[in-house]
PDB file of C-alpha atoms in Angstrom:
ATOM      1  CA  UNK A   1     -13.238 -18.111  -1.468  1.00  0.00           C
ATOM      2  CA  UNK A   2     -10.274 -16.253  -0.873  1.00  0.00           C
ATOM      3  CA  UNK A   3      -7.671 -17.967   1.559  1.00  0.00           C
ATOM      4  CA  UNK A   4      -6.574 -16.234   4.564  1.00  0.00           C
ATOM      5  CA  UNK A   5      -2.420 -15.943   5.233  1.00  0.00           C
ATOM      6  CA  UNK A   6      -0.773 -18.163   7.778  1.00  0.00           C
ATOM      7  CA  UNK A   7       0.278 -16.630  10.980  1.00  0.00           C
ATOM      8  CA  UNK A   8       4.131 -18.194  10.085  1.00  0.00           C
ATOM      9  CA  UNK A   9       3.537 -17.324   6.175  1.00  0.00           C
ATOM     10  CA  UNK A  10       2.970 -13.554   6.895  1.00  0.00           C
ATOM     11  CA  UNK A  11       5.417 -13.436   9.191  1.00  0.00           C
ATOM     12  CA  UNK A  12       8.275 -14.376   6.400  1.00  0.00           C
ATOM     13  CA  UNK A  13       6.247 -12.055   4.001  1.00  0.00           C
ATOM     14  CA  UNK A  14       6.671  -8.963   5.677  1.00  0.00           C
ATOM     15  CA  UNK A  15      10.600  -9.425   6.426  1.00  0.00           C
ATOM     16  CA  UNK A  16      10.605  -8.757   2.376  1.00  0.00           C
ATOM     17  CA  UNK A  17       7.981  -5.462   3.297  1.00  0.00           C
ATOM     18  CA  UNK A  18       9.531  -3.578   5.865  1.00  0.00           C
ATOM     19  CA  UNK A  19       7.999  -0.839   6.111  1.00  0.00           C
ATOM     20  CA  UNK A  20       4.666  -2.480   6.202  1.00  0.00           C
ATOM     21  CA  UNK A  21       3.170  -3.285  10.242  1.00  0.00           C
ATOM     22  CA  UNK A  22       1.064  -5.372  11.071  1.00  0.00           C
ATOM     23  CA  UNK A  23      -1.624  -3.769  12.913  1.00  0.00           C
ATOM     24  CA  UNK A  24      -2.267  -5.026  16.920  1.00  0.00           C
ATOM     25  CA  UNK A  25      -5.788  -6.665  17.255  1.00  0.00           C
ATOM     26  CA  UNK A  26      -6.680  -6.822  13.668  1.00  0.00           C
ATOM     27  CA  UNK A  27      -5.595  -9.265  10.869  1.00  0.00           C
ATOM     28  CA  UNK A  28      -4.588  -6.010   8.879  1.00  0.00           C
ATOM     29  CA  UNK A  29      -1.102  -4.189   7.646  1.00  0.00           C
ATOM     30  CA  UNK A  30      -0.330  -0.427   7.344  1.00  0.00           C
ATOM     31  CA  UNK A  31       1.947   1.432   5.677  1.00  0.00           C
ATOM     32  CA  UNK A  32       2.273   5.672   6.216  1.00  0.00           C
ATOM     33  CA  UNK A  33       4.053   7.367   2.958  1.00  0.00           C
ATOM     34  CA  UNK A  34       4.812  11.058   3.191  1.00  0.00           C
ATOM     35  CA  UNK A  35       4.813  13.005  -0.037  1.00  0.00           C
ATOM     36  CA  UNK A  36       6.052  16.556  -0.858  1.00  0.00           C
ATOM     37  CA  UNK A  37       2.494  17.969  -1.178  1.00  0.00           C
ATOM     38  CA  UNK A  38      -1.046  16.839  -1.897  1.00  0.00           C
ATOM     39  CA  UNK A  39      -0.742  16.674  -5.548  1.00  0.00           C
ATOM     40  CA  UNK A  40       2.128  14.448  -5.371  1.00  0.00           C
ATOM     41  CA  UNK A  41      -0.426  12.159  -2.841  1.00  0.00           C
ATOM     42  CA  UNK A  42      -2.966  12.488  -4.722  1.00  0.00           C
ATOM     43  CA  UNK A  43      -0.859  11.097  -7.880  1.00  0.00           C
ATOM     44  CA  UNK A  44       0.058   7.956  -6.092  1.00  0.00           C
ATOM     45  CA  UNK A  45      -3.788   7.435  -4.815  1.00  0.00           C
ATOM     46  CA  UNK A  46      -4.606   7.562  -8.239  1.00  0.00           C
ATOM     47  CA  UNK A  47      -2.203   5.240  -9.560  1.00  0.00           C
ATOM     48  CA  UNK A  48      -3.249   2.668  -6.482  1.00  0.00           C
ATOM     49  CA  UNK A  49      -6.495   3.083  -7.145  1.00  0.00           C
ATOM     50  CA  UNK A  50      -6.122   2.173 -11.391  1.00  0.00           C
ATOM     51  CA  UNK A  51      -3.994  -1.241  -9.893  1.00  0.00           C
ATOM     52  CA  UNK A  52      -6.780  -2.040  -7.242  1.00  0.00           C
ATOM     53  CA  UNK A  53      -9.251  -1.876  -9.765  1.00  0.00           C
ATOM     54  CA  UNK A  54      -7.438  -4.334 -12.049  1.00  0.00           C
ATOM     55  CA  UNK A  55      -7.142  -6.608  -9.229  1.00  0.00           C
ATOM     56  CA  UNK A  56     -10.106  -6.099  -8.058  1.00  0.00           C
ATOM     57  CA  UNK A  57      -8.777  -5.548  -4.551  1.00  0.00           C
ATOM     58  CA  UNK A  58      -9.056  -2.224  -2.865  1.00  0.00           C
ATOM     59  CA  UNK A  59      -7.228  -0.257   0.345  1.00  0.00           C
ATOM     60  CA  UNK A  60      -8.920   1.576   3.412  1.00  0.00           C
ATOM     61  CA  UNK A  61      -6.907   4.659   2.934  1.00  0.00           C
ATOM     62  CA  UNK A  62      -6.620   8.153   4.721  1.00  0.00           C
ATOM     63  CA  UNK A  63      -4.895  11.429   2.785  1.00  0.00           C
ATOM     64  CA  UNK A  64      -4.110  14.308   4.564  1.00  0.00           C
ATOM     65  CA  UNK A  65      -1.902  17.280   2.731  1.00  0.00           C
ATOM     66  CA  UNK A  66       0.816  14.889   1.691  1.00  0.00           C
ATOM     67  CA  UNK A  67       0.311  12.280   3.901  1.00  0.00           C
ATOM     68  CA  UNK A  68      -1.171   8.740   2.710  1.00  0.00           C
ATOM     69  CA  UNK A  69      -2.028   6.304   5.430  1.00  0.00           C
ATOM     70  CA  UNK A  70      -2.881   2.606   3.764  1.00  0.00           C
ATOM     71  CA  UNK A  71      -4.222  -0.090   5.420  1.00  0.00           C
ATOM     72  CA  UNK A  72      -4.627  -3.075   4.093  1.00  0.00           C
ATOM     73  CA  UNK A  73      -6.856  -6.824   5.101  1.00  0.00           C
ATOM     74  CA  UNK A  74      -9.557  -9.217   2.712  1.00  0.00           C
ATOM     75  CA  UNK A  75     -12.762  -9.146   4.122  1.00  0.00           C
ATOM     76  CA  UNK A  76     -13.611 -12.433   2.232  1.00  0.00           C
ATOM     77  CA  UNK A  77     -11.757 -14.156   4.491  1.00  0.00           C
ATOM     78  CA  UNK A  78     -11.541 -12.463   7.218  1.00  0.00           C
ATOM     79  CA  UNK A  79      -7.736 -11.677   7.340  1.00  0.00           C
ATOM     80  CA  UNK A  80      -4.453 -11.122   5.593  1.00  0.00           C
ATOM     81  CA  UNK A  81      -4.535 -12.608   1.828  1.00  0.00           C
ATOM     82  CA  UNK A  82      -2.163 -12.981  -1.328  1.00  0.00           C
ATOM     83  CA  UNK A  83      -3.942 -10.307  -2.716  1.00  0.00           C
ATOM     84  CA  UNK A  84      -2.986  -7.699   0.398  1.00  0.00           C
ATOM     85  CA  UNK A  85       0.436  -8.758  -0.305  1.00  0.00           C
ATOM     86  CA  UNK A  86       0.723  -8.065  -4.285  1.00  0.00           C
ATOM     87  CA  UNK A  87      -0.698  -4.832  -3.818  1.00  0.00           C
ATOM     88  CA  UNK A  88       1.364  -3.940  -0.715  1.00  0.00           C
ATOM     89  CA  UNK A  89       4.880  -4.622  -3.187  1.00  0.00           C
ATOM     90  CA  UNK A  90       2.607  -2.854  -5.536  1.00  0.00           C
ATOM     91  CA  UNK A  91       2.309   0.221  -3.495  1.00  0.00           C
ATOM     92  CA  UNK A  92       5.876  -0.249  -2.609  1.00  0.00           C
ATOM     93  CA  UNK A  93       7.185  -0.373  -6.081  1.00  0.00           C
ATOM     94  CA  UNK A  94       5.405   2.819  -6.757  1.00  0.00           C
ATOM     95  CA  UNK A  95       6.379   4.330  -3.810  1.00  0.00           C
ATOM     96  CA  UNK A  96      10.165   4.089  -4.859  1.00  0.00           C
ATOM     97  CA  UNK A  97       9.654   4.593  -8.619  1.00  0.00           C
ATOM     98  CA  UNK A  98       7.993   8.214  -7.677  1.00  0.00           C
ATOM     99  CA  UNK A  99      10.682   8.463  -4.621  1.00  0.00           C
ATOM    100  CA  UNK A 100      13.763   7.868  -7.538  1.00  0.00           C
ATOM    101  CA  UNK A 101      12.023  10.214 -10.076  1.00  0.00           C
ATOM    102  CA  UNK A 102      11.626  13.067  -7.585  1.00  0.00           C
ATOM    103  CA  UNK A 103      15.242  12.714  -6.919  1.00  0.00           C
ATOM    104  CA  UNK A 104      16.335  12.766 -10.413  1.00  0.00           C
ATOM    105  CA  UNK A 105      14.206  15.712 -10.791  1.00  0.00           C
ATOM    106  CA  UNK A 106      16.195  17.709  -7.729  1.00  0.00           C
ATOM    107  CA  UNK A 107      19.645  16.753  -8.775  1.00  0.00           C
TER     108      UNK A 107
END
């Protein structure tokens, strides 16, 4: 069984995931990222998708044109678990690695 998150121990989780929210009414977090175009969102589904896998862990997700909405909860326990967290600073870490790369690529 997968353990659910403290109230107090998510709290001090997300100060280190800003620009995760927590959603109102539901033991979930969120996370919007806004790409250049679909291929580029499409690219970073992919790459989320390969890591969910391997944890065996996945998102409820939404892509529109180069928008990715990402939501994130554990059914198993009804709630926010150590596994939405590793893959949120998952997510985040590959958010910035393809954010510094496309900026490299423009200078």
């Amino acid at each position: 069984m997968v353990a659910k998150i403290s109230a107090d121990a998510l709290a001090s989780m997300l100060t280190e995931l800003p620009a995760w929210k927590k959603l109102q009414g539901s033991d979930a977090i969120k996370r919007v990222i806004k790409f250049d175009d679909f291929n580029q969102a499409w690219g970073f589904m992919t790459r989320i998708a390969l890591e969910a896998e391997r944890i065996n862990h996945h998102p409820e997700w939404l892509n529109v044109y180069g928008k990715v909405e990402v939501t994130l909860t554990t059914h198993e326990c009804d709630g926010l678990s150590e596994r939405d967290i590793l893959l949120a600073r998952f997510i985040d870490s590959t958010v910035h690695e393809m954010t510094t790369n496309r900026e490299k690529e423009h200078a």
